[in-house]
PDB file of C-alpha atoms in Angstrom:
ATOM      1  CA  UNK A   1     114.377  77.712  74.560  1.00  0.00           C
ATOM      2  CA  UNK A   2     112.378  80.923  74.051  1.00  0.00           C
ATOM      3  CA  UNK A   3     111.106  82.788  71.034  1.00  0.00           C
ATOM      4  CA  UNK A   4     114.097  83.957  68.752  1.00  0.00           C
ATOM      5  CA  UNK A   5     112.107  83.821  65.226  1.00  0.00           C
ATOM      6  CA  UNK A   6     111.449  88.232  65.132  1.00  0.00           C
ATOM      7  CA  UNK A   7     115.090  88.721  65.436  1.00  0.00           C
ATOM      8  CA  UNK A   8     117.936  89.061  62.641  1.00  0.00           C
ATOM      9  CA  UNK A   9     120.152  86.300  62.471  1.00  0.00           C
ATOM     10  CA  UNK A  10     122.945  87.824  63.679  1.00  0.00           C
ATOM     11  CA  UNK A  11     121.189  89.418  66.850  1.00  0.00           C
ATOM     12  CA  UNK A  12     119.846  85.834  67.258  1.00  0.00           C
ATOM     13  CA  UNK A  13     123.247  83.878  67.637  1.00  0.00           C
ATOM     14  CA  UNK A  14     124.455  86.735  70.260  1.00  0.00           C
ATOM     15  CA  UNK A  15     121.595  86.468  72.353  1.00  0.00           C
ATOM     16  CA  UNK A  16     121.599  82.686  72.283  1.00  0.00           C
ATOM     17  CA  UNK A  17     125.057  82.625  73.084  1.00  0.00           C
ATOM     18  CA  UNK A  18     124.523  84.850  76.023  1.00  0.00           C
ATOM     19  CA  UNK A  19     122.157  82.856  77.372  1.00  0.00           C
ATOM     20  CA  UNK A  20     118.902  85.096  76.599  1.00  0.00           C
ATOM     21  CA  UNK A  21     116.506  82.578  75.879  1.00  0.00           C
ATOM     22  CA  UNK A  22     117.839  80.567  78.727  1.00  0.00           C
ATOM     23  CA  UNK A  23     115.093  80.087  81.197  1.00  0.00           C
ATOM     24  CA  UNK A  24     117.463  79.358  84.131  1.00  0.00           C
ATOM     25  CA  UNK A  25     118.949  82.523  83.317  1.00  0.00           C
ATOM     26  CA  UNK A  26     115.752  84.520  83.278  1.00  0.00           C
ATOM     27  CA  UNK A  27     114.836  83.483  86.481  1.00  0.00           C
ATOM     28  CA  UNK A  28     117.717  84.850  87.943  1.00  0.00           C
ATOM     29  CA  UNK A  29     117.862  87.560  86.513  1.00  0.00           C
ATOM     30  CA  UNK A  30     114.569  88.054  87.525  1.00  0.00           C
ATOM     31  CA  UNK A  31     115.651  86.998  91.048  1.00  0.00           C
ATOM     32  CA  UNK A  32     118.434  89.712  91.081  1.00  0.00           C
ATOM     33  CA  UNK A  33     116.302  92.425  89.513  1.00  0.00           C
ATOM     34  CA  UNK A  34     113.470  92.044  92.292  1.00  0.00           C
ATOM     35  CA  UNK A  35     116.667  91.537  95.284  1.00  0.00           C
ATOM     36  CA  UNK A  36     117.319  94.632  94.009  1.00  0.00           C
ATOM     37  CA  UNK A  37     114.661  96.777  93.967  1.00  0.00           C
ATOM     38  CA  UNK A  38     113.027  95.015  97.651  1.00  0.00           C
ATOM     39  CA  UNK A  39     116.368  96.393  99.092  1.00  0.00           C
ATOM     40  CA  UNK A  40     116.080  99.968  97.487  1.00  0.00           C
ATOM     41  CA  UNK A  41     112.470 100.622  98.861  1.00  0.00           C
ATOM     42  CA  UNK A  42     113.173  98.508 102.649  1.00  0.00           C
ATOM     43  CA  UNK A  43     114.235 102.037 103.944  1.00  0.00           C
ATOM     44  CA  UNK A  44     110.980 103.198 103.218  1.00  0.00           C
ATOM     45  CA  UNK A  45     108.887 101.044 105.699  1.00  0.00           C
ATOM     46  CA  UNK A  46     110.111 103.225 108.907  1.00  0.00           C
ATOM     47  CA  UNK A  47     108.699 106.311 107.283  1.00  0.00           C
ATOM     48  CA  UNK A  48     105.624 108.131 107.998  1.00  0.00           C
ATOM     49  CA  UNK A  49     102.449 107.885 106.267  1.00  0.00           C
ATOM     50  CA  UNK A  50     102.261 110.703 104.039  1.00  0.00           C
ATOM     51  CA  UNK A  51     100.770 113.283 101.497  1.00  0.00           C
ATOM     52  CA  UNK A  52      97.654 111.086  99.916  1.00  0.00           C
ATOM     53  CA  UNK A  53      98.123 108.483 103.067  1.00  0.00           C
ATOM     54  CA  UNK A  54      95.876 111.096 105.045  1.00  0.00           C
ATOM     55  CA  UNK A  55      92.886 110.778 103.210  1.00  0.00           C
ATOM     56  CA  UNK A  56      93.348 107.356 101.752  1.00  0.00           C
ATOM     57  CA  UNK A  57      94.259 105.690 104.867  1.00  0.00           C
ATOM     58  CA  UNK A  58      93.754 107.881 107.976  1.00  0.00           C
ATOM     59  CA  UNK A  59      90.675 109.255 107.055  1.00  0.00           C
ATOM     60  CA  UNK A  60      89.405 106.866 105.131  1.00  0.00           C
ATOM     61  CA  UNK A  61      86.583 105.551 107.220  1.00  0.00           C
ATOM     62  CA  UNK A  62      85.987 102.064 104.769  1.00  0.00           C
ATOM     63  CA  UNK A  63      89.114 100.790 106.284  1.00  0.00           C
ATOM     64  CA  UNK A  64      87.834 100.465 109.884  1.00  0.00           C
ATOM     65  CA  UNK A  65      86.635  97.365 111.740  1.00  0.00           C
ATOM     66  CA  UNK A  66      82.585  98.345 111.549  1.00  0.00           C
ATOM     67  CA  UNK A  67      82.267  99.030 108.212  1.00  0.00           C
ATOM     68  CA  UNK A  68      81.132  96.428 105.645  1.00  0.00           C
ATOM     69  CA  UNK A  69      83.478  94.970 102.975  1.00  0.00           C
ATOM     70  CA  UNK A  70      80.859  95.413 100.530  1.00  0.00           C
ATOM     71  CA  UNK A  71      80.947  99.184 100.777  1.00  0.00           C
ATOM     72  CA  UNK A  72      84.357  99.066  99.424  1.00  0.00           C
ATOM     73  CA  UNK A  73      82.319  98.156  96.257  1.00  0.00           C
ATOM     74  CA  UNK A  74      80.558 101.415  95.807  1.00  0.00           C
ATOM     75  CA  UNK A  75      82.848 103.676  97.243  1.00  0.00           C
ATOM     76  CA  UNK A  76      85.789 105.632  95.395  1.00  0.00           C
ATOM     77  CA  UNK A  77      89.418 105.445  96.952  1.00  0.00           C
ATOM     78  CA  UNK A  78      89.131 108.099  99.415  1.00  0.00           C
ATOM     79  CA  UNK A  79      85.565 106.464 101.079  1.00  0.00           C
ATOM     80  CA  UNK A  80      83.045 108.751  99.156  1.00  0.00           C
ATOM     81  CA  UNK A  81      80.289 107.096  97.311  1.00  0.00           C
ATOM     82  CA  UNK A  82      80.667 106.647  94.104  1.00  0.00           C
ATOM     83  CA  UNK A  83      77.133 108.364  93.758  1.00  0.00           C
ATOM     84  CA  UNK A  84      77.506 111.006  95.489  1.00  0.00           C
ATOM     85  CA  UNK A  85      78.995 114.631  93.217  1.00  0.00           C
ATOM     86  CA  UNK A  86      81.846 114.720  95.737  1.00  0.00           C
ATOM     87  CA  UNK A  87      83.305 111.125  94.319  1.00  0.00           C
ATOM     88  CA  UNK A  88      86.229 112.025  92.100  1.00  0.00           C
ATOM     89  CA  UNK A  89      84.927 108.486  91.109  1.00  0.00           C
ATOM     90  CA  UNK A  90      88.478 106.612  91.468  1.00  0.00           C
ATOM     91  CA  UNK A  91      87.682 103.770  91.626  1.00  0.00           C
ATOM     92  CA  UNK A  92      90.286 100.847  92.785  1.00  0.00           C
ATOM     93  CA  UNK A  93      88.159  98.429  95.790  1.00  0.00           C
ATOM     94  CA  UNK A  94      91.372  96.337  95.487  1.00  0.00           C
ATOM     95  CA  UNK A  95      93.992  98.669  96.485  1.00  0.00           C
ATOM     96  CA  UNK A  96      91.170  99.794  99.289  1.00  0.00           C
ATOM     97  CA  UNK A  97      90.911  96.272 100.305  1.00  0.00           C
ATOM     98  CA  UNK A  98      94.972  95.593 101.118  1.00  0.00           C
ATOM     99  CA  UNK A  99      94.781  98.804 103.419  1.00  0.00           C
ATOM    100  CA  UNK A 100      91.664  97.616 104.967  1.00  0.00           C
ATOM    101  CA  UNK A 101      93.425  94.274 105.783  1.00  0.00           C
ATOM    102  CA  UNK A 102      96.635  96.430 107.064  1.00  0.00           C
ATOM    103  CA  UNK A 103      94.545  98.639 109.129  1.00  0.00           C
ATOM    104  CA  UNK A 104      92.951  95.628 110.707  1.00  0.00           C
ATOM    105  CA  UNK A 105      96.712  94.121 110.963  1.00  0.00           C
ATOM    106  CA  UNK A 106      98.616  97.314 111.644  1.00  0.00           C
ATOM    107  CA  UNK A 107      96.065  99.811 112.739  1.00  0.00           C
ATOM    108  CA  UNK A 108      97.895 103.263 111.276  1.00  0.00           C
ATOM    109  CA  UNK A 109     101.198 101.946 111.839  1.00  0.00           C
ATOM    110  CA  UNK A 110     103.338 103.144 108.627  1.00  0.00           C
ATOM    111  CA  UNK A 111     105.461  99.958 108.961  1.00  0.00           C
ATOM    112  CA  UNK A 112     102.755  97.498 107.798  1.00  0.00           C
ATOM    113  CA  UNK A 113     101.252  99.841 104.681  1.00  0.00           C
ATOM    114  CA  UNK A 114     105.375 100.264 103.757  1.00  0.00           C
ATOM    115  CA  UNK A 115     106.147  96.473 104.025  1.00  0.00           C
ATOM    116  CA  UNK A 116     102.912  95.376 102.115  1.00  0.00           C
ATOM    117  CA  UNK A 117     103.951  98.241  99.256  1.00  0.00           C
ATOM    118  CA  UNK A 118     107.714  97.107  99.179  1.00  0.00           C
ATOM    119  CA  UNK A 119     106.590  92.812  98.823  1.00  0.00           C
ATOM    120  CA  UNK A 120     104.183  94.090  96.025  1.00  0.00           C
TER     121      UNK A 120
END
Protein backbone atom coordinates (compact mmCIF):
# COMPACT_ATOMS: atom_id res chain seq x y z
CA UNK A 1 0.00 0.00 0.00
CA UNK A 2 1.10 3.62 -0.50
CA UNK A 3 1.28 6.66 1.72
CA UNK A 4 -2.30 7.64 3.03
CA UNK A 5 -1.11 9.24 6.56
CA UNK A 6 -1.46 13.43 5.07
CA UNK A 7 -4.98 12.75 4.18
CA UNK A 8 -8.35 13.20 6.30
CA UNK A 9 -9.90 10.15 7.23
CA UNK A 10 -12.64 10.34 5.23
CA UNK A 11 -10.65 11.21 1.92
CA UNK A 12 -8.51 8.22 3.04
CA UNK A 13 -11.24 5.39 3.03
CA UNK A 14 -12.47 6.75 -0.59
CA UNK A 15 -9.25 6.61 -2.09
CA UNK A 16 -8.44 3.23 -0.61
CA UNK A 17 -11.56 1.94 -1.72
CA UNK A 18 -10.92 3.12 -5.19
CA UNK A 19 -7.95 1.54 -5.41
CA UNK A 20 -5.50 4.72 -5.17
CA UNK A 21 -2.81 3.35 -3.28
CA UNK A 22 -3.05 0.23 -5.30
CA UNK A 23 0.18 -0.26 -7.08
CA UNK A 24 -1.30 -2.56 -9.78
CA UNK A 25 -3.58 0.15 -10.39
CA UNK A 26 -0.97 2.86 -10.73
CA UNK A 27 0.79 1.11 -13.18
CA UNK A 28 -1.95 1.06 -15.37
CA UNK A 29 -2.97 3.93 -15.09
CA UNK A 30 0.27 4.96 -15.82
CA UNK A 31 0.20 2.54 -18.79
CA UNK A 32 -3.03 4.20 -20.16
CA UNK A 33 -1.92 7.75 -19.49
CA UNK A 34 1.44 7.28 -21.58
CA UNK A 35 -0.87 4.94 -24.51
CA UNK A 36 -2.43 7.97 -24.57
CA UNK A 37 -0.37 10.65 -25.03
CA UNK A 38 2.34 8.30 -27.57
CA UNK A 39 -0.85 8.13 -29.80
CA UNK A 40 -1.69 11.96 -29.63
CA UNK A 41 1.90 13.10 -30.72
CA UNK A 42 2.48 9.74 -33.49
CA UNK A 43 0.97 12.20 -36.13
CA UNK A 44 3.67 14.39 -35.52
CA UNK A 45 6.65 12.21 -36.75
CA UNK A 46 5.68 12.77 -40.66
CA UNK A 47 6.01 16.48 -40.16
CA UNK A 48 8.70 18.74 -41.15
CA UNK A 49 11.42 19.98 -39.10
CA UNK A 50 10.52 23.31 -38.08
CA UNK A 51 10.85 26.89 -36.54
CA UNK A 52 13.97 26.31 -33.90
CA UNK A 53 14.75 22.78 -35.88
CA UNK A 54 16.73 25.11 -38.42
CA UNK A 55 19.27 26.26 -36.26
CA UNK A 56 19.27 23.53 -33.69
CA UNK A 57 19.41 20.74 -36.04
CA UNK A 58 20.07 21.83 -39.66
CA UNK A 59 22.51 24.23 -38.97
CA UNK A 60 23.84 23.07 -36.16
CA UNK A 61 27.25 21.97 -37.26
CA UNK A 62 28.07 19.81 -33.63
CA UNK A 63 25.68 17.29 -34.91
CA UNK A 64 27.72 16.16 -37.95
CA UNK A 65 29.93 13.08 -38.36
CA UNK A 66 33.54 15.16 -38.08
CA UNK A 67 32.99 16.97 -35.23
CA UNK A 68 34.11 15.79 -31.77
CA UNK A 69 31.63 14.71 -29.03
CA UNK A 70 33.52 16.65 -26.65
CA UNK A 71 32.67 19.95 -28.30
CA UNK A 72 29.16 19.34 -27.40
CA UNK A 73 30.64 20.14 -23.91
CA UNK A 74 31.52 23.72 -24.52
CA UNK A 75 29.14 24.64 -26.95
CA UNK A 76 25.53 26.20 -26.33
CA UNK A 77 22.43 24.50 -28.11
CA UNK A 78 22.64 26.15 -31.33
CA UNK A 79 26.74 25.12 -31.84
CA UNK A 80 28.25 28.52 -30.64
CA UNK A 81 30.85 28.41 -28.00
CA UNK A 82 29.92 28.97 -24.93
CA UNK A 83 32.84 31.61 -24.84
CA UNK A 84 32.27 33.32 -27.47
CA UNK A 85 29.59 36.92 -26.91
CA UNK A 86 27.38 35.37 -29.59
CA UNK A 87 26.47 32.20 -27.11
CA UNK A 88 23.03 32.93 -25.74
CA UNK A 89 24.83 30.43 -23.35
CA UNK A 90 21.93 27.64 -23.39
CA UNK A 91 23.34 25.24 -22.38
CA UNK A 92 21.74 21.50 -22.65
CA UNK A 93 24.92 18.92 -24.26
CA UNK A 94 22.25 16.24 -23.57
CA UNK A 95 19.45 17.28 -25.67
CA UNK A 96 22.48 18.14 -28.34
CA UNK A 97 23.70 14.70 -27.93
CA UNK A 98 20.15 12.69 -28.89
CA UNK A 99 20.11 14.87 -32.19
CA UNK A 100 23.67 14.16 -32.80
CA UNK A 101 22.88 10.38 -32.51
CA UNK A 102 19.62 11.01 -34.86
CA UNK A 103 21.56 12.89 -37.35
CA UNK A 104 24.07 10.10 -37.49
CA UNK A 105 20.86 7.61 -37.59
CA UNK A 106 18.50 9.73 -39.64
CA UNK A 107 20.61 12.33 -41.29
CA UNK A 108 17.81 15.41 -41.45
CA UNK A 109 15.07 13.12 -41.85
CA UNK A 110 12.09 14.67 -39.59
CA UNK A 111 10.83 11.10 -38.95
CA UNK A 112 13.71 10.02 -36.65
CA UNK A 113 13.98 13.59 -34.48
CA UNK A 114 9.76 13.13 -34.27
CA UNK A 115 9.91 9.41 -33.18
CA UNK A 116 12.83 9.96 -30.64
CA UNK A 117 10.62 13.20 -29.21
CA UNK A 118 7.27 11.15 -29.15
CA UNK A 119 9.20 7.71 -27.08
CA UNK A 120 10.63 10.47 -24.70
Amino acid sequence: EGSAQALPDDLKHTAQSIGVFDRTWLDRAGLIIGTVAFLMYLNSIRGALMFDDEPAIVRNMDLRPHMRWRELLTHDFWGTSIRLKSSNKSYRPLTVASFKLNYLVHGLQPEGYHAVNTIL
